[in-house]
mmCIF file of C-alpha atoms and ligand atoms in Angstrom:
data_model
loop_
_atom_site.group_PDB
_atom_site.id
_atom_site.type_symbol
_atom_site.label_atom_id
_atom_site.label_comp_id
_atom_site.label_asym_id
_atom_site.label_seq_id
_atom_site.Cartn_x
_atom_site.Cartn_y
_atom_site.Cartn_z
ATOM 1 C CA UNK E 779 -12.801 8.669 15.968
ATOM 2 C CA UNK E 780 -12.722 5.347 17.747
ATOM 3 C CA UNK E 781 -12.465 1.981 16.105
ATOM 4 C CA UNK E 782 -15.987 0.677 15.697
ATOM 5 C CA UNK E 783 -15.023 -2.832 14.595
ATOM 6 C CA UNK E 784 -16.360 -5.787 16.453
ATOM 7 C CA UNK E 785 -13.695 -8.137 17.764
ATOM 8 C CA UNK E 786 -12.445 -10.172 14.850
ATOM 9 C CA UNK E 787 -12.235 -13.900 14.736
ATOM 10 C CA UNK E 788 -11.697 -16.206 11.785
ATOM 11 C CA UNK E 789 -14.989 -17.369 10.333
ATOM 12 C CA UNK E 790 -13.396 -20.387 8.655
ATOM 13 C CA UNK E 791 -15.959 -23.176 8.388
ATOM 14 C CA UNK E 792 -18.803 -21.228 9.969
ATOM 15 C CA UNK E 793 -22.224 -21.333 8.307
ATOM 16 C CA UNK E 794 -23.544 -18.395 6.275
ATOM 17 C CA UNK E 795 -25.019 -15.832 8.637
ATOM 18 C CA UNK E 796 -26.809 -13.003 6.817
ATOM 19 C CA UNK E 797 -27.499 -9.599 8.328
ATOM 20 C CA UNK E 798 -29.422 -6.668 6.852
ATOM 21 C CA UNK E 799 -27.515 -4.090 4.808
ATOM 22 C CA UNK E 800 -29.474 -0.913 4.157
ATOM 23 C CA UNK E 801 -27.110 1.936 3.308
ATOM 24 C CA UNK E 802 -28.864 5.251 2.794
ATOM 25 C CA UNK E 803 -29.376 5.766 -0.945
ATOM 26 C CA UNK E 804 -27.365 8.792 -2.100
ATOM 27 C CA UNK E 805 -29.600 10.892 -4.392
ATOM 28 C CA UNK E 806 -28.392 10.752 -8.007
ATOM 29 C CA UNK E 807 -27.433 14.423 -8.152
ATOM 30 C CA UNK E 808 -25.306 14.144 -5.009
ATOM 31 C CA UNK E 809 -23.799 10.944 -6.339
ATOM 32 C CA UNK E 810 -22.826 12.606 -9.618
ATOM 33 C CA UNK E 811 -21.346 15.598 -7.814
ATOM 34 C CA UNK E 812 -19.408 13.418 -5.404
ATOM 35 C CA UNK E 813 -17.950 11.222 -8.162
ATOM 36 C CA UNK E 814 -16.968 14.250 -10.257
ATOM 37 C CA UNK E 815 -15.287 15.908 -7.303
ATOM 38 C CA UNK E 816 -13.451 12.719 -6.412
ATOM 39 C CA UNK E 817 -12.361 12.262 -9.990
ATOM 40 C CA UNK E 818 -10.588 15.610 -10.035
ATOM 41 C CA UNK E 819 -9.167 15.211 -6.568
ATOM 42 C CA UNK E 820 -7.643 11.888 -7.590
ATOM 43 C CA UNK E 821 -6.375 13.339 -10.854
ATOM 44 C CA UNK E 822 -4.065 15.472 -8.689
ATOM 45 C CA UNK E 823 -2.461 12.478 -7.006
ATOM 46 C CA UNK E 824 1.131 11.879 -7.951
ATOM 47 C CA UNK E 825 3.628 9.326 -6.812
ATOM 48 C CA UNK E 826 6.203 11.310 -4.892
ATOM 49 C CA UNK E 827 9.857 10.407 -4.409
ATOM 50 C CA UNK E 828 11.057 13.723 -2.946
ATOM 51 C CA UNK E 829 9.722 14.173 0.566
ATOM 52 C CA UNK E 830 9.925 16.925 3.125
ATOM 53 C CA UNK E 831 11.124 15.675 6.520
ATOM 54 C CA UNK E 832 8.212 17.550 8.144
ATOM 55 C CA UNK E 833 6.313 15.221 10.470
ATOM 56 C CA UNK E 834 2.884 13.981 9.489
ATOM 57 C CA UNK E 835 0.027 13.559 11.973
ATOM 58 C CA UNK E 836 0.243 9.869 12.940
ATOM 59 C CA UNK E 837 -3.527 9.890 13.256
ATOM 60 C CA UNK E 838 -3.951 10.563 9.537
ATOM 61 C CA UNK E 839 -1.863 7.514 8.689
ATOM 62 C CA UNK E 840 -3.706 5.401 11.264
ATOM 63 C CA UNK E 841 -7.062 6.487 9.876
ATOM 64 C CA UNK E 842 -5.875 5.756 6.326
ATOM 65 C CA UNK E 843 -4.951 2.243 7.463
ATOM 66 C CA UNK E 844 -8.375 1.988 9.088
ATOM 67 C CA UNK E 845 -9.847 2.807 5.638
ATOM 68 C CA UNK E 846 -7.555 0.306 3.908
ATOM 69 C CA UNK E 847 -8.618 -2.452 6.244
ATOM 70 C CA UNK E 848 -12.210 -2.106 4.984
ATOM 71 C CA UNK E 849 -11.076 -3.483 1.623
ATOM 72 C CA UNK E 850 -12.767 -6.596 0.309
ATOM 73 C CA UNK E 851 -10.588 -9.689 0.574
ATOM 74 C CA UNK E 852 -10.626 -13.289 -0.560
ATOM 75 C CA UNK E 853 -12.981 -15.259 1.738
ATOM 76 C CA UNK E 854 -12.963 -12.147 3.952
ATOM 77 C CA UNK E 855 -9.628 -13.303 5.335
ATOM 78 C CA UNK E 856 -8.166 -9.786 5.504
ATOM 79 C CA UNK E 857 -4.666 -11.078 4.842
ATOM 80 C CA UNK E 858 -2.752 -7.903 5.653
ATOM 81 C CA UNK E 859 -0.569 -6.317 8.299
ATOM 82 C CA UNK E 860 0.553 -2.681 8.175
ATOM 83 C CA UNK E 861 3.694 -1.745 10.065
ATOM 84 C CA UNK E 862 4.055 1.988 10.648
ATOM 85 C CA UNK E 863 7.713 2.912 11.089
ATOM 86 C CA UNK E 864 8.539 6.376 12.334
ATOM 87 C CA UNK E 865 11.699 5.454 14.209
ATOM 88 C CA UNK E 866 14.656 7.119 12.457
ATOM 89 C CA UNK E 867 17.099 4.244 13.043
ATOM 90 C CA UNK E 868 14.738 1.627 11.680
ATOM 91 C CA UNK E 869 14.120 3.787 8.586
ATOM 92 C CA UNK E 870 17.910 4.023 8.109
ATOM 93 C CA UNK E 871 18.199 0.228 8.384
ATOM 94 C CA UNK E 872 15.450 -0.244 5.809
ATOM 95 C CA UNK E 873 17.028 2.269 3.446
ATOM 96 C CA UNK E 874 20.467 0.630 3.662
ATOM 97 C CA UNK E 875 19.057 -2.842 3.028
ATOM 98 C CA UNK E 876 16.791 -1.628 0.197
ATOM 99 C CA UNK E 877 19.598 0.249 -1.540
ATOM 100 C CA UNK E 878 21.802 -2.842 -1.359
ATOM 101 C CA UNK E 879 19.173 -4.823 -3.271
ATOM 102 C CA UNK E 880 18.414 -1.992 -5.673
ATOM 103 C CA UNK E 881 22.079 -1.619 -6.594
ATOM 104 C CA UNK E 882 22.114 -5.205 -7.836
ATOM 105 C CA UNK E 883 18.829 -4.603 -9.647
ATOM 106 C CA UNK E 884 19.954 -1.478 -11.467
ATOM 107 C CA UNK E 885 23.389 -3.005 -12.152
ATOM 108 C CA UNK E 886 21.744 -5.579 -14.391
ATOM 109 C CA UNK E 887 19.413 -7.881 -12.451
ATOM 110 C CA UNK E 888 16.386 -6.079 -13.947
ATOM 111 C CA UNK E 889 17.511 -6.606 -17.533
ATOM 112 C CA UNK E 890 17.582 -4.094 -20.396
ATOM 113 C CA UNK E 891 13.844 -4.223 -21.179
ATOM 114 C CA UNK E 892 12.853 -3.435 -17.608
ATOM 115 C CA UNK E 893 15.486 -0.728 -17.241
ATOM 116 C CA UNK E 894 14.183 0.897 -20.442
ATOM 117 C CA UNK E 895 10.632 0.819 -19.049
ATOM 118 C CA UNK E 896 11.860 2.591 -15.895
ATOM 119 C CA UNK E 897 13.943 5.254 -17.655
ATOM 120 C CA UNK E 898 11.057 7.780 -18.005
ATOM 121 C CA UNK E 899 10.504 7.571 -14.249
ATOM 122 C CA UNK E 900 14.058 8.670 -13.500
ATOM 123 C CA UNK E 901 14.503 6.106 -10.736
ATOM 124 C CA UNK E 902 17.802 4.654 -9.606
ATOM 125 C CA UNK E 903 19.236 2.721 -6.697
ATOM 126 C CA UNK E 904 19.490 5.757 -4.408
ATOM 127 C CA UNK E 905 16.413 5.924 -2.194
ATOM 128 C CA UNK E 906 16.547 9.068 -0.035
ATOM 129 C CA UNK E 907 12.753 8.984 0.309
ATOM 130 C CA UNK E 908 13.112 5.993 2.643
ATOM 131 C CA UNK E 909 14.742 8.246 5.242
ATOM 132 C CA UNK E 910 13.456 11.708 4.224
ATOM 133 C CA UNK E 911 9.808 10.756 4.577
ATOM 134 C CA UNK E 912 8.859 10.901 8.255
ATOM 135 C CA UNK E 913 6.846 7.696 8.064
ATOM 136 C CA UNK E 914 7.222 4.368 6.324
ATOM 137 C CA UNK E 915 4.256 2.072 6.142
ATOM 138 C CA UNK E 916 5.381 -1.454 5.388
ATOM 139 C CA UNK E 917 2.541 -3.588 4.068
ATOM 140 C CA UNK E 918 2.753 -7.319 4.616
ATOM 141 C CA UNK E 919 0.611 -9.965 3.031
ATOM 142 C CA UNK E 920 -0.254 -12.998 5.135
ATOM 143 C CA UNK E 921 0.207 -15.928 2.812
ATOM 144 C CA UNK E 922 -1.538 -18.239 5.280
ATOM 145 C CA UNK E 923 -2.842 -18.185 8.831
ATOM 146 C CA UNK E 924 -2.312 -20.611 11.635
ATOM 147 C CA UNK E 925 -5.394 -22.237 13.115
ATOM 148 C CA UNK E 926 -5.901 -22.891 16.844
ATOM 149 C CA UNK E 927 -4.720 -26.455 16.191
ATOM 150 C CA UNK E 928 -1.422 -25.063 14.862
ATOM 151 C CA UNK E 929 -2.248 -26.116 11.285
ATOM 152 C CA UNK E 930 -1.514 -23.760 8.393
ATOM 153 C CA UNK E 931 -4.586 -22.607 6.528
ATOM 154 C CA UNK E 932 -4.409 -21.070 3.115
ATOM 155 C CA UNK E 933 -5.418 -17.478 2.396
ATOM 156 C CA UNK E 934 -7.066 -16.900 -0.959
ATOM 157 C CA UNK E 935 -6.420 -14.152 -3.520
ATOM 158 C CA UNK E 936 -3.826 -12.577 -1.286
ATOM 159 C CA UNK E 937 -2.153 -10.409 -3.975
ATOM 160 C CA UNK E 938 -5.504 -9.084 -5.154
ATOM 161 C CA UNK E 939 -6.773 -8.422 -1.640
ATOM 162 C CA UNK E 940 -3.679 -6.598 -0.461
ATOM 163 C CA UNK E 941 -3.455 -4.697 -3.752
ATOM 164 C CA UNK E 942 -7.002 -3.424 -3.332
ATOM 165 C CA UNK E 943 -6.266 -2.425 0.282
ATOM 166 C CA UNK E 944 -3.163 -0.493 -0.792
ATOM 167 C CA UNK E 945 -5.219 1.292 -3.440
ATOM 168 C CA UNK E 946 -7.712 2.357 -0.819
ATOM 169 C CA UNK E 947 -4.861 3.425 1.444
ATOM 170 C CA UNK E 948 -3.341 5.615 -1.284
ATOM 171 C CA UNK E 949 -6.732 7.190 -1.914
ATOM 172 C CA UNK E 950 -7.283 7.911 1.776
ATOM 173 C CA UNK E 951 -3.790 9.390 2.188
ATOM 174 C CA UNK E 952 -4.144 11.586 -0.888
ATOM 175 C CA UNK E 953 -7.553 12.905 0.101
ATOM 176 C CA UNK E 954 -6.116 13.729 3.526
ATOM 177 C CA UNK E 955 -3.313 15.703 1.880
ATOM 178 C CA UNK E 956 -0.417 13.256 2.264
ATOM 179 C CA UNK E 957 1.823 11.988 -0.508
ATOM 180 C CA UNK E 958 3.100 8.460 -0.816
ATOM 181 C CA UNK E 959 5.189 6.162 -2.957
ATOM 182 C CA UNK E 960 4.605 2.470 -3.487
ATOM 183 C CA UNK E 961 8.123 1.161 -3.283
ATOM 184 C CA UNK E 962 8.790 -2.508 -3.939
ATOM 185 C CA UNK E 963 12.416 -3.281 -3.313
ATOM 186 C CA UNK E 964 13.116 -6.672 -4.701
ATOM 187 C CA UNK E 965 13.723 -9.078 -3.067
ATOM 188 C CA UNK E 966 12.022 -7.822 0.108
ATOM 189 C CA UNK E 967 12.876 -10.641 2.518
ATOM 190 C CA UNK E 968 14.915 -8.270 4.673
ATOM 191 C CA UNK E 969 11.770 -6.411 5.758
ATOM 192 C CA UNK E 970 10.369 -9.374 7.654
ATOM 193 C CA UNK E 971 13.668 -9.716 9.492
ATOM 194 C CA UNK E 972 14.183 -6.016 10.232
ATOM 195 C CA UNK E 973 10.604 -5.638 11.496
ATOM 196 C CA UNK E 974 10.437 -8.980 13.282
ATOM 197 C CA UNK E 975 7.349 -10.215 11.461
ATOM 198 C CA UNK E 976 6.220 -13.852 11.603
ATOM 199 C CA UNK E 977 6.920 -16.468 8.929
ATOM 200 C CA UNK E 978 3.425 -16.293 7.377
ATOM 201 C CA UNK E 979 3.947 -12.641 6.434
ATOM 202 C CA UNK E 980 5.646 -11.517 3.250
ATOM 203 C CA UNK E 981 6.426 -7.881 2.509
ATOM 204 C CA UNK E 982 4.202 -6.492 -0.249
ATOM 205 C CA UNK E 983 5.373 -2.878 -0.451
ATOM 206 C CA UNK E 984 7.046 -0.110 1.516
ATOM 207 C CA UNK E 985 5.185 3.211 1.423
ATOM 208 C CA UNK E 986 7.115 6.326 2.349
ATOM 209 C CA UNK E 987 4.473 8.813 3.468
ATOM 210 C CA UNK E 988 4.795 12.534 4.018
ATOM 211 C CA UNK E 989 4.522 15.930 2.387
ATOM 212 C CA UNK E 990 6.272 16.594 -0.910
ATOM 213 C CA UNK E 991 9.582 18.465 -0.537
ATOM 214 C CA UNK E 992 9.439 22.196 -1.304
ATOM 215 C CA UNK E 993 11.504 21.496 -4.478
ATOM 216 C CA UNK E 994 9.677 18.258 -5.300
ATOM 217 C CA UNK E 995 9.712 17.169 -8.945
ATOM 218 C CA UNK E 996 7.864 14.305 -10.521
ATOM 219 C CA UNK E 997 8.319 12.803 -13.967
ATOM 220 C CA UNK E 998 6.235 14.510 -16.664
ATOM 221 C CA UNK E 999 3.940 11.581 -17.378
ATOM 222 C CA UNK E 1000 0.578 11.416 -19.101
ATOM 223 C CA UNK E 1001 -2.245 9.231 -17.842
ATOM 224 C CA UNK E 1002 -4.309 7.207 -20.250
ATOM 225 C CA UNK E 1003 -7.613 9.002 -20.777
ATOM 226 C CA UNK E 1004 -10.914 7.651 -19.547
ATOM 227 C CA UNK E 1005 -11.836 6.893 -23.160
ATOM 228 C CA UNK E 1006 -8.698 4.819 -23.546
ATOM 229 C CA UNK E 1007 -9.361 2.652 -20.521
ATOM 230 C CA UNK E 1008 -13.141 2.368 -20.354
ATOM 231 C CA UNK E 1009 -15.064 0.138 -22.725
ATOM 232 C CA UNK E 1010 -18.831 0.494 -22.472
ATOM 233 C CA UNK E 1011 -21.059 -2.102 -24.010
HETATM 234 N N1 IYR A 1126 12.050 -1.470 -7.343
HETATM 235 C C1 IYR A 1126 12.898 -0.616 -8.128
HETATM 236 C C2 IYR A 1126 12.572 -0.595 -9.573
HETATM 237 C C3 IYR A 1126 11.226 -0.086 -9.947
HETATM 238 C C4 IYR A 1126 10.351 -0.946 -10.573
HETATM 239 C C5 IYR A 1126 9.159 -0.492 -11.029
HETATM 240 I I1 IYR A 1126 7.943 -1.761 -12.052
HETATM 241 C C6 IYR A 1126 8.781 0.846 -10.844
HETATM 242 O O1 IYR A 1126 7.553 1.304 -11.309
HETATM 243 C C7 IYR A 1126 9.666 1.715 -10.214
HETATM 244 C C8 IYR A 1126 10.865 1.233 -9.762
HETATM 245 C C9 IYR A 1126 12.931 0.808 -7.521
HETATM 246 O O2 IYR A 1126 12.194 1.073 -6.579
HETATM 247 O O3 IYR A 1126 13.682 1.635 -8.007
#
């Protein structure tokens, strides 16, 4: 599937330019069936921390990023960059740097309340998934962009926009049969350096992507029910 996007340019300051939008109406029965199917497919998604080193088709990850980039964003500024790392040495570098930060975090920087919240997840400072998973997708948020005049221009609702895009990415990966973890080493400044990203980009998350290991375990967690999270008025 080729990329059907038109060439992108910033629309900053341009006048409103409407175009028709006439998606085919999905018949109600098909809509209900699709939503129900999707609901159960997504119920199966788990955050995975134990990956098989088996390679993943790069095309699946690229297509998932292509899905993520359709996310809505503040002022349609699309303030994201996805860096796909498959190179073994770079993954090793990222793991070493992340574990250095995590050690400080788990040794007390997080504080007792946070550590208690994490206990049921069974996480610690050792992050084998960063090198076991055959692909790391590092998501950067662009805090601002630089206009043709060299001036910095603000991006709006960057956290929300990139968060929505990552949600769509996780959905696409899961439906395509790949597992992922949203890893947020803190602080993440090292990622910009290791990956040579520009100053306007700030790491948002590192996503190890792959197949679960044959002996993969996940914490026995319970999701809130639909009734607990949905209020209908
Ligand atoms: N970044 C650390 C700690 C951590 C924090 C949260 I909030 C989690 O949901 C999971 C982990 C780590 O990756 O271990």
